mmCIF file of C-alpha atoms in Angstrom:
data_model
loop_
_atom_site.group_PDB
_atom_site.id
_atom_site.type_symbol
_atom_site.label_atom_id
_atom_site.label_comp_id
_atom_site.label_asym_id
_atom_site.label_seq_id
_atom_site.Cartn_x
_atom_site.Cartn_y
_atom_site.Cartn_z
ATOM 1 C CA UNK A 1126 39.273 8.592 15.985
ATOM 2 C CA UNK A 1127 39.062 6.453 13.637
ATOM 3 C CA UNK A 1128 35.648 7.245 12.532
ATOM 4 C CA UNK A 1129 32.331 6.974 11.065
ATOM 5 C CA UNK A 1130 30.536 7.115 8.579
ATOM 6 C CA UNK A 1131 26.832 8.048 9.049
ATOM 7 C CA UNK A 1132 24.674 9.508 6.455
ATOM 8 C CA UNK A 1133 26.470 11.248 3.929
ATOM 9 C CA UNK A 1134 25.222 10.867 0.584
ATOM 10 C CA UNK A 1135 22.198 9.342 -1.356
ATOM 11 C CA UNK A 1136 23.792 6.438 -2.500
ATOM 12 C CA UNK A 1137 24.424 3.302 -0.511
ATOM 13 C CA UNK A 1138 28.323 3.436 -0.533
ATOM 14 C CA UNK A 1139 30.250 0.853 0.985
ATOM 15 C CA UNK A 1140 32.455 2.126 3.725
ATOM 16 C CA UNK A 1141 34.341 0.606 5.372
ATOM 17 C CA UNK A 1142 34.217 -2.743 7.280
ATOM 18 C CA UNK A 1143 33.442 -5.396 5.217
ATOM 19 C CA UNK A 1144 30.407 -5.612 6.400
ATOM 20 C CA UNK A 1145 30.797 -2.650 8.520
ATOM 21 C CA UNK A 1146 32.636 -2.091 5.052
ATOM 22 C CA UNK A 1147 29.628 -3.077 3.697
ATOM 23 C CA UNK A 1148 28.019 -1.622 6.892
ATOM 24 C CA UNK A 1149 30.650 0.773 6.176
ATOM 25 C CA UNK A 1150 30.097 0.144 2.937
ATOM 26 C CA UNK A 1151 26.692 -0.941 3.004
ATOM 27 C CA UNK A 1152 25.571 0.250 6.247
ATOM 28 C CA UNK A 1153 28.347 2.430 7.497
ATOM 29 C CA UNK A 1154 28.261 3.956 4.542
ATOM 30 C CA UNK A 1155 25.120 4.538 5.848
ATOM 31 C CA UNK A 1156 26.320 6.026 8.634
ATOM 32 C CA UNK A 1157 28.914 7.918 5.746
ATOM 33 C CA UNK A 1158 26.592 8.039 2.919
ATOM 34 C CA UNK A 1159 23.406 6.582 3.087
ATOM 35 C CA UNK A 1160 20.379 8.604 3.823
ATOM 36 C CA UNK A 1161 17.166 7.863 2.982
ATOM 37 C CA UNK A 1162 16.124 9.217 -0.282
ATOM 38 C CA UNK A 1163 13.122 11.382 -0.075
ATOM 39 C CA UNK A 1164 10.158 10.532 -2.192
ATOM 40 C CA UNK A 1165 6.760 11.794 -2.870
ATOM 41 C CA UNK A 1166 5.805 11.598 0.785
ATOM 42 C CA UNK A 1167 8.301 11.404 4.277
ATOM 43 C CA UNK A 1168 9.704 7.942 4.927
ATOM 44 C CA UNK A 1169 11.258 6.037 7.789
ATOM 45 C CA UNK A 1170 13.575 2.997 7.162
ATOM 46 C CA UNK A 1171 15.864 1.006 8.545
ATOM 47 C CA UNK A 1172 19.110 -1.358 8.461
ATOM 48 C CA UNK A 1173 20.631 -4.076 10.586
ATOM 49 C CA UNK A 1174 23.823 -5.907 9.888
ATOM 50 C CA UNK A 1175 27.072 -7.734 10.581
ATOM 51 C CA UNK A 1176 30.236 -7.575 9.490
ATOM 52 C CA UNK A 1177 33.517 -9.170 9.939
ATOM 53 C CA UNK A 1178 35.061 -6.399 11.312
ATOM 54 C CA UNK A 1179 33.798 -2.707 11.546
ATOM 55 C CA UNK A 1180 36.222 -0.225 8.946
ATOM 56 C CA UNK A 1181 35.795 3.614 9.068
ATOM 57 C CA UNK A 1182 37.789 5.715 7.094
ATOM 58 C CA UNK A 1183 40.052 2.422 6.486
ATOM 59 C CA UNK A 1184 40.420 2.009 10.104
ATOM 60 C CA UNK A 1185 39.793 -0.809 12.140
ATOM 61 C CA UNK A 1186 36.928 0.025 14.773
ATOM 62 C CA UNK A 1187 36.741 -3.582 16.454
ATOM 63 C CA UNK A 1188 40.612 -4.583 16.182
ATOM 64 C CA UNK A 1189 39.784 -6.921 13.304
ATOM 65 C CA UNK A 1190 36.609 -8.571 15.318
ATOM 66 C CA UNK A 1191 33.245 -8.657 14.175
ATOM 67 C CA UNK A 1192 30.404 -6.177 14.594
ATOM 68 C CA UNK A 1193 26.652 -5.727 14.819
ATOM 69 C CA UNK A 1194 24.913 -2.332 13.447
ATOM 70 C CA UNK A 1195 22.412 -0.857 12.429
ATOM 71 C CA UNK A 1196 20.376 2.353 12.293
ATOM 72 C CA UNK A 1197 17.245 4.035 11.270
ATOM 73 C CA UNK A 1198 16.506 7.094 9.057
ATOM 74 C CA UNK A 1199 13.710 9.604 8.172
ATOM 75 C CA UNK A 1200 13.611 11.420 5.016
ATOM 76 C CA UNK A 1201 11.025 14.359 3.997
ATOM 77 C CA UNK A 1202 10.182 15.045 0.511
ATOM 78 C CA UNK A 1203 11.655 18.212 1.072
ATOM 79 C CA UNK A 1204 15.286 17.234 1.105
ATOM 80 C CA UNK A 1205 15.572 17.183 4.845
ATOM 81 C CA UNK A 1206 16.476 14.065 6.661
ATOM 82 C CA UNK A 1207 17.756 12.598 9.901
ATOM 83 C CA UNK A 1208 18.811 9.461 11.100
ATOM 84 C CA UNK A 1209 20.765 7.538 14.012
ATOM 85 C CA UNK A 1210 23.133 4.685 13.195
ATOM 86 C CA UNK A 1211 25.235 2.551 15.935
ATOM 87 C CA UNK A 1212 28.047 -0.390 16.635
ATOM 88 C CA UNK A 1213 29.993 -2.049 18.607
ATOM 89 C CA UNK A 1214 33.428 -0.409 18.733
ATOM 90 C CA UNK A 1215 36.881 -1.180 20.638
ATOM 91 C CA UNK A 1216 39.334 1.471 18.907
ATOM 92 C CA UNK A 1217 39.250 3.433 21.772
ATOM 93 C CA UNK A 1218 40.129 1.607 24.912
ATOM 94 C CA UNK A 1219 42.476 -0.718 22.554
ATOM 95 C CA UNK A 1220 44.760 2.173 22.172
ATOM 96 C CA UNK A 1221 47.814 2.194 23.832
ATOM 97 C CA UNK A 1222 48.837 4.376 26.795
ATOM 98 C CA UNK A 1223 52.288 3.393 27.067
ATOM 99 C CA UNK A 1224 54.959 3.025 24.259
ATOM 100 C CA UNK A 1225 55.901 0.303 21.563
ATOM 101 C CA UNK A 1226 58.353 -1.701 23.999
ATOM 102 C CA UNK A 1227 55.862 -1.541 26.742
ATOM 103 C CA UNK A 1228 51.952 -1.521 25.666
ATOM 104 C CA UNK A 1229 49.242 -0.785 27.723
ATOM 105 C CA UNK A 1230 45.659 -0.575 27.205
ATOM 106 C CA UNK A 1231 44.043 2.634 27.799
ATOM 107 C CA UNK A 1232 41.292 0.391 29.204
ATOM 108 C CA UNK A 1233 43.520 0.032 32.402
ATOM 109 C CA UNK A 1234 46.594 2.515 31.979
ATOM 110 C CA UNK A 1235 47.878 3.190 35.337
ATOM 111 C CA UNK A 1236 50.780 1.190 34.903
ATOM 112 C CA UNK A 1237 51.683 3.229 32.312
ATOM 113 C CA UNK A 1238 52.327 6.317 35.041
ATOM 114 C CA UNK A 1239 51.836 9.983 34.949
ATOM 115 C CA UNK A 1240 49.265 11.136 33.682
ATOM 116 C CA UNK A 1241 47.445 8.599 34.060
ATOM 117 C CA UNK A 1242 45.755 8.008 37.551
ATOM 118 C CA UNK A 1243 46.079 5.200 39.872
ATOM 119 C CA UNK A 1244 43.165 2.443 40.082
ATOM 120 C CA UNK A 1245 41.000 4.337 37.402
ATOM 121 C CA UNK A 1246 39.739 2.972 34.116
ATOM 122 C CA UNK A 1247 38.592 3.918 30.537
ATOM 123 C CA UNK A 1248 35.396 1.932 28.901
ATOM 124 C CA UNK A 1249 33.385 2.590 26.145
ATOM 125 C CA UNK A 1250 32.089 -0.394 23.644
ATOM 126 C CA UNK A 1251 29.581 1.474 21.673
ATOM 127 C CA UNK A 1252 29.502 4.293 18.873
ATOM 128 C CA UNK A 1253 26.413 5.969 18.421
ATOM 129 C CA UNK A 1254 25.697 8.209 15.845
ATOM 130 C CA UNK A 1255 23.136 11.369 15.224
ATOM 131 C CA UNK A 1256 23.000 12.750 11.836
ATOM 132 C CA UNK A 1257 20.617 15.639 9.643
ATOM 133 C CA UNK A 1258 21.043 17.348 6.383
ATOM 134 C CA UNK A 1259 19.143 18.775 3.468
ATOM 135 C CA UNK A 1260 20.061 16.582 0.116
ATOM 136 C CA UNK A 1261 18.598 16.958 -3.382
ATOM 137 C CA UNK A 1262 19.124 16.983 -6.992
ATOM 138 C CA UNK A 1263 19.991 19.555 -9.228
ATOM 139 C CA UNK A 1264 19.717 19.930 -13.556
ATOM 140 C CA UNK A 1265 21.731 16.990 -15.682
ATOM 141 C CA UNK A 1266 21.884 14.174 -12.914
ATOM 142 C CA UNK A 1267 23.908 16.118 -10.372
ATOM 143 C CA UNK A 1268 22.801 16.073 -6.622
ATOM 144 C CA UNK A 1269 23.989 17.745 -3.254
ATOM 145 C CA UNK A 1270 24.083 16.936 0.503
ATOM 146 C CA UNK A 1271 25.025 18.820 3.340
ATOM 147 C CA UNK A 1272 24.352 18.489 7.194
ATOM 148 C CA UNK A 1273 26.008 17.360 10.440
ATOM 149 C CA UNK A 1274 26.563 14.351 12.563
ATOM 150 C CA UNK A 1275 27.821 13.645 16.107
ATOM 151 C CA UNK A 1276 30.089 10.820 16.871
ATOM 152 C CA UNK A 1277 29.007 9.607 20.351
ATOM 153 C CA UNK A 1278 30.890 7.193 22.444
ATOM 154 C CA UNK A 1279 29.172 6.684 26.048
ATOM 155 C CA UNK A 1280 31.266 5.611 27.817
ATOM 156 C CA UNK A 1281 33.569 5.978 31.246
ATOM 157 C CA UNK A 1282 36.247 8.314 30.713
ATOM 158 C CA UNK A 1283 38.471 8.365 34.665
ATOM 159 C CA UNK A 1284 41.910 8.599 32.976
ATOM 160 C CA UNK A 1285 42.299 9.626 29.860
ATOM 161 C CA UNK A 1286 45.752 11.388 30.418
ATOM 162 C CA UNK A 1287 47.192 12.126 26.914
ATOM 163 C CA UNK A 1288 44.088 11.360 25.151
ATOM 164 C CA UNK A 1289 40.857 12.930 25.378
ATOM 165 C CA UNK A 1290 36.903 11.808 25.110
ATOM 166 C CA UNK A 1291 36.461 10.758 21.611
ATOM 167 C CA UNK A 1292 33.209 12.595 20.970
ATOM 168 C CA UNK A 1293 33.007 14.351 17.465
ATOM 169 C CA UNK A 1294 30.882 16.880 15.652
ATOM 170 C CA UNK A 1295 31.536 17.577 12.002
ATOM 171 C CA UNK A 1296 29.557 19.063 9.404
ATOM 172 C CA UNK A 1297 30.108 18.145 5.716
ATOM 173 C CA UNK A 1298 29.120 18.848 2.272
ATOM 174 C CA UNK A 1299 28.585 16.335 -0.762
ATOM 175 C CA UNK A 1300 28.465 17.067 -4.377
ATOM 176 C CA UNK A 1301 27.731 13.925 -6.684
ATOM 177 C CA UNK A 1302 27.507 13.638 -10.612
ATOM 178 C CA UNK A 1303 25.738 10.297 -11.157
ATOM 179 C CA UNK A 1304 27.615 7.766 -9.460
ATOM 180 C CA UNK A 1305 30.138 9.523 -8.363
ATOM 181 C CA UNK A 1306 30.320 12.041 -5.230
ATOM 182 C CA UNK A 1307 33.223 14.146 -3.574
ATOM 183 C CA UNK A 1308 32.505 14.907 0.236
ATOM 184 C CA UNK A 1309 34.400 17.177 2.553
ATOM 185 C CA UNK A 1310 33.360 16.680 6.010
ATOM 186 C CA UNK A 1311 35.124 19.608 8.744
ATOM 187 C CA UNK A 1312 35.454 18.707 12.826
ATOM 188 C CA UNK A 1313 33.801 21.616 14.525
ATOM 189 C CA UNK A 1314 34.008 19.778 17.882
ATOM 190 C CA UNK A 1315 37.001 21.087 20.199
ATOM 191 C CA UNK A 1316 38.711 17.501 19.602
ATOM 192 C CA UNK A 1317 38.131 14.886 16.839
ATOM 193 C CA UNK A 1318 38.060 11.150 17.540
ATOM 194 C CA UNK A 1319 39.895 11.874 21.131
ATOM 195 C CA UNK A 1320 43.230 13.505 19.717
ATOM 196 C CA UNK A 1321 43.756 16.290 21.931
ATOM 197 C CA UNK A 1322 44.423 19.794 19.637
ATOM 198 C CA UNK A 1323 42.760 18.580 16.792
ATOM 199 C CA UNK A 1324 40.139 21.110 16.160
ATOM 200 C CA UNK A 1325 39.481 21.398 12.066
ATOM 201 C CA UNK A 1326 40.540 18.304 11.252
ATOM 202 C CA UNK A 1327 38.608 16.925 8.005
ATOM 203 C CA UNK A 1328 38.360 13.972 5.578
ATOM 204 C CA UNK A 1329 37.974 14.628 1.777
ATOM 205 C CA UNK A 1330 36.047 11.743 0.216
ATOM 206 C CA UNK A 1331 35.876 10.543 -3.377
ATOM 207 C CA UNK A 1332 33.410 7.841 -4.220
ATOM 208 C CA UNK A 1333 32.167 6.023 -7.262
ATOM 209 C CA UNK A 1334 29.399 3.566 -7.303
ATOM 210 C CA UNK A 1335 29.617 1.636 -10.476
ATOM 211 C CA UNK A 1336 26.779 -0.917 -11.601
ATOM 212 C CA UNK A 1337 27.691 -4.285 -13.813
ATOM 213 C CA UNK A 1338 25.300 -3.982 -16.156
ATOM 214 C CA UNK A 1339 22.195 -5.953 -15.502
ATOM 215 C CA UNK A 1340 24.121 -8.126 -13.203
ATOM 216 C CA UNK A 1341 23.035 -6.579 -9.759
ATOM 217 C CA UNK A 1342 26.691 -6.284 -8.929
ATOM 218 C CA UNK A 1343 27.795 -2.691 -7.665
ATOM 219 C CA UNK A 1344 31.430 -1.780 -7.783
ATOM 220 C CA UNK A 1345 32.630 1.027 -5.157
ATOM 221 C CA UNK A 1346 36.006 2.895 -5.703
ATOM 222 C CA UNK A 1347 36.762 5.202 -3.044
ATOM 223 C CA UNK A 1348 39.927 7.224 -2.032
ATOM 224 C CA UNK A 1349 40.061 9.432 0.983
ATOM 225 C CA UNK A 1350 41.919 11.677 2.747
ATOM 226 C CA UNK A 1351 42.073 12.058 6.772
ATOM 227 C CA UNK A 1352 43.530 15.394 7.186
ATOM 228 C CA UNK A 1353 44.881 16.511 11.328
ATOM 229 C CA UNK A 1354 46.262 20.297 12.004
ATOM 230 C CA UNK A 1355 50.099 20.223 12.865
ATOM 231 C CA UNK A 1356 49.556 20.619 16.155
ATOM 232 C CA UNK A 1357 52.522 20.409 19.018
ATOM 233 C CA UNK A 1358 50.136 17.969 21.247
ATOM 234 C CA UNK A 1359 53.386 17.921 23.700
ATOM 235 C CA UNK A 1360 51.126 15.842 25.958
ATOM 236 C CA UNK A 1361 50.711 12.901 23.948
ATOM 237 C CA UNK A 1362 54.165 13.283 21.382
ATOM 238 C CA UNK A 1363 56.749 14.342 23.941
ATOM 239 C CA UNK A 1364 60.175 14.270 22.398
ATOM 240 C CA UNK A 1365 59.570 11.679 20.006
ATOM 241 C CA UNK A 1366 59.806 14.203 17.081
ATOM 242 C CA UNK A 1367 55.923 13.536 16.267
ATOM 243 C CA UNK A 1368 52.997 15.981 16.083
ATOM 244 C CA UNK A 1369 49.443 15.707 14.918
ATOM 245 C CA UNK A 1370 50.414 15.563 11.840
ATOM 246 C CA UNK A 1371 51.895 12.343 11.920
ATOM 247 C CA UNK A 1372 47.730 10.998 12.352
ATOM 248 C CA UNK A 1373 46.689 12.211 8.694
ATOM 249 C CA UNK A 1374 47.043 9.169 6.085
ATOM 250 C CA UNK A 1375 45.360 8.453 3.071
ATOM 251 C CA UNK A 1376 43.228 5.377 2.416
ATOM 252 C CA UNK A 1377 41.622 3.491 -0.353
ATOM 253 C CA UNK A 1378 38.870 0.686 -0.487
ATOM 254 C CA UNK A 1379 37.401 -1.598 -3.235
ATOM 255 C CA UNK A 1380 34.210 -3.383 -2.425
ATOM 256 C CA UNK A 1381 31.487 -5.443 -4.917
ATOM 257 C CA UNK A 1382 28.087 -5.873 -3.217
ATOM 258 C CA UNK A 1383 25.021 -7.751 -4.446
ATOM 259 C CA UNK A 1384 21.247 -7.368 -2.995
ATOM 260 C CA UNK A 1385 19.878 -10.976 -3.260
ATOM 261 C CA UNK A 1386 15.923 -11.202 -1.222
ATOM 262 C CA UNK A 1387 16.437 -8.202 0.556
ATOM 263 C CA UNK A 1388 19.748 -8.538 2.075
ATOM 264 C CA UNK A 1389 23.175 -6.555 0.475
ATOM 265 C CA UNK A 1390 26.515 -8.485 0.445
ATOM 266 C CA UNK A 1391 29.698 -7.117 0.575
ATOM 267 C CA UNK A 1392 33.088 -8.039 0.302
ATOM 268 C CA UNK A 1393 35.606 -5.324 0.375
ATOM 269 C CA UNK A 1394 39.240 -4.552 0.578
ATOM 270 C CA UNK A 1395 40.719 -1.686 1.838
ATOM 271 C CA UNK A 1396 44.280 0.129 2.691
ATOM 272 C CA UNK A 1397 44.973 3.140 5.005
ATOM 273 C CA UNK A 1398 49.053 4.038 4.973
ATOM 274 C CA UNK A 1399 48.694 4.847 8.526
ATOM 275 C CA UNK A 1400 52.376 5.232 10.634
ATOM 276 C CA UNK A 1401 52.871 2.828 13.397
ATOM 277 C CA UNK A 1402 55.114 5.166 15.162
ATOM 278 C CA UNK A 1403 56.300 8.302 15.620
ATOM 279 C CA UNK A 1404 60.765 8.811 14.316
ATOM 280 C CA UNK A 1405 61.869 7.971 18.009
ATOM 281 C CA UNK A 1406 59.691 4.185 17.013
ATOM 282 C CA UNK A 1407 58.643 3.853 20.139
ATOM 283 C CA UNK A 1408 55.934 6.241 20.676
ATOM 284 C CA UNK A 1409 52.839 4.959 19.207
ATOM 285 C CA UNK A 1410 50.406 6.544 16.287
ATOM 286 C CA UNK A 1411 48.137 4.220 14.268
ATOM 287 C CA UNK A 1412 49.755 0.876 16.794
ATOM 288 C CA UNK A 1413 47.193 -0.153 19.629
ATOM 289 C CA UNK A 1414 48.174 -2.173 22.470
ATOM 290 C CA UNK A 1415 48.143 -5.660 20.850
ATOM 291 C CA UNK A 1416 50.517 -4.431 18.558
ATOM 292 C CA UNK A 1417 48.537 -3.897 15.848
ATOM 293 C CA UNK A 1418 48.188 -1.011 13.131
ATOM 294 C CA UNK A 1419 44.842 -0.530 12.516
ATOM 295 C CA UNK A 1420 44.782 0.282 9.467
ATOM 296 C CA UNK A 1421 47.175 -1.148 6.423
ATOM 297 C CA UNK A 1422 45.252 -3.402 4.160
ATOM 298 C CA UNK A 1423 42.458 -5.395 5.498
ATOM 299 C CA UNK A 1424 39.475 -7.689 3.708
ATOM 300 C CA UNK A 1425 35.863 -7.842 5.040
ATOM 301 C CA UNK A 1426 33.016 -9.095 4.586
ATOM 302 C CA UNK A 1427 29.121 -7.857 5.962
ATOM 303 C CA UNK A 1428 25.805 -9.057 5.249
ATOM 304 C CA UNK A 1429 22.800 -5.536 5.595
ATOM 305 C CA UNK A 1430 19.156 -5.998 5.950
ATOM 306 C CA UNK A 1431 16.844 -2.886 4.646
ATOM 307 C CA UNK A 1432 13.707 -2.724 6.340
#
C-alpha cells in the first residue's frame, strides 16, 4: 500500500525516499515520473541507486532502512514508452496483524488468531514494477502523459487474513506546464496496496521542478493526496469505529538534487499525516508492528546513476 512511483511524467521528480526519495525522487520518481523522453530515434536507458530509506507517496517502504533500485526504460519517438523499475521493500510483512497493545508481524501472524492460520507465513521483500504510456508535448511548453503500471510484489501470501495480496494496477493521467505537472493516477485492480475493498482508490499529485539558476541545483515541491473509498472493511476494522477511510492522508515532500559526473544527489524531506490508529487506539492504520507510523516526517538521502 504504500506505493510506487514508476514512470509518470517526463521530468525526473524526486519521490519519495531520499534516495528512493531521490529514487523516489530521483529514481522512484522514476518509477512515479520518470520516463524516458523520446527523441529523434527510440531509446533504452537505465538507472541504479541507493537510498537511505525507500519513500512512496510519503510512506516508508523499508521501515526507515536502506534500499537498492533501479530500472530500465524504452522510449519511441512516437510518444510511446515502457519501462520496469524495482526495490527492496518490507511495508508489507512489517504490518501488523494484531492490535497496538499486542503487535504482530504479518510475516508470522498466527499468534495473532482467527483469521489467521496456524504455522503459515507471509513473505515478500521485493516490489517490481511494469509501466507504458503515450507522453508528448503540446503548443506553449505544455506536455501530457498517460498510461498504466502494475505494482508487483512476488511473494508468499499463506495467511493473509484481514489483509489481502498487495498487487496493484492503476492507470493515470499527467498534465504539466513547464515545470510543473498535476497527475491523477485511479486503482483499477480489485484491491490497492493489499487493503481489502479498496477498488478506485487514487492519488492526486502536484509537482514542481524548480532549477537554481545556473547552479545545477533542482528544487522539487510536491503535495499529494492518497484518496481510499469509505468502505465498511468489517474484516480488518471490526468495532473500532474505523473504515477505509481512515487510510487516505495527505503528504508533502521537499527535496534539492544535484547531477555531479553522472550521478544525481538527493536529499529530501517529506511528511504524510497518516493516523496511527483507528478511535478505539488500539486497532492499527498507518502503525506497523515495531510500533512505528510510517509515514509522519522523515529525511533521506539517495545517490542515482543514469546509464
Amino acid at each position: 500500500m504504500y506505493r510506487f512511483t514508476l514512470a509518470l511524467s517526463a521530468s525526473l521528480i524526486l519521490s519519495s525516499s531520499a534516495l528512493a526519495q531521490v529514487l523516489d525522487s530521483s529514481i522512484t520518481q522514476h518509477k512515479e515520473n520518470q520516463h524516458a523522453t523520446a527523441s529523434e530515434t527510440s531509446a533504452l536507458t537505465g538507472n541504479f541507486g541507493i537510498a537511505t530509506q525507500y519513500i512512496f507517496r510519503g510512506l516508508s517502504q523499508t521501515n526507515g532502512k536502506p534500499a537498492l533500485q533501479g530500472g530500465l526504460d524504452f522510449a519511441h519517438p512516437s510518444g510511446l514508452y515502457a519501462g520496469t523499475w524495482f526495490s527492496n521493500i518490507s511495508w508489507y510483512t512489517d504490518q501488523n496483524a494484531g492490535v497496538k497493545t499486542a503487535p504482530v508481524a504479518l510475516a508470522s501472524p498466527a499468534s495473532a488468531g482467527d483469521p489467521y492460520i496456524p504455522g503459515q507465513s507471509n513473505s515478500t521483500t521485493l516490489e517490481w514494477d511494469l509501466y507504458g504510456g503515450f507522453k508528448g508535448t503540446l503548443a506553449n511548453d505544455w506536455t501530457y502523459d498517460f498510461g498504466a503500471v502494475r505494482y508487483y510484489y512476488p511473494g508468499q501470501y499463506d495467511s493473509v487474513g484481514a489483509y489481502r495480496n498487495p498487487d496493484t494496477t492503476e492507470v493515470y493521467a499527467a498534465l504539466g506546464y513547464k515545470w510543473v505537472q498535476f497527475k491523477y493516477s485511479k486503482a483499477v485492480s480489485t484491491y490497492t496496496f493489499g487493503v481489502n475493498e479498496s477498488s478506485g482508490a487514487s492519488y492526486a499529485d502536484l509537482t514542481a521542478n524548480i532549477p537554481v539558476g545556473d547552479s545545477g541545483l533542482t528544487v522539487l515541491l510536491h503535495a499529494g493526496r492518497q484518496t481510499y473509498p469509505t468502505s465498511a472493511n468489517t474484516g480488518y476494522w471490526g468495532s473500532s469505529g474505523g473504515n477505509n477511510d481512515f487510510f487516505s492522508y495527505t503528504d508533502y515532500k521537499v527535496a534539492v538534487s544535484k547531477e555531479i559526473r553522472g550521478f544525481v544527489y538527493t536529499l529530501a524531506w517529506t511528511q504524510a499525516n497518516t493516523k496511527d490508529t483507528a478511535p478505539d487506539g488500539n486497532t492499527t492504520t498507518y502503525m506497523n508492528a515495531f510500533g512505528k507510523n510510517i509515514g509522519r516526517d522523515r529525511v533521506a538521502f539517495s545517490l542515482l546513476k543514469n546509464f
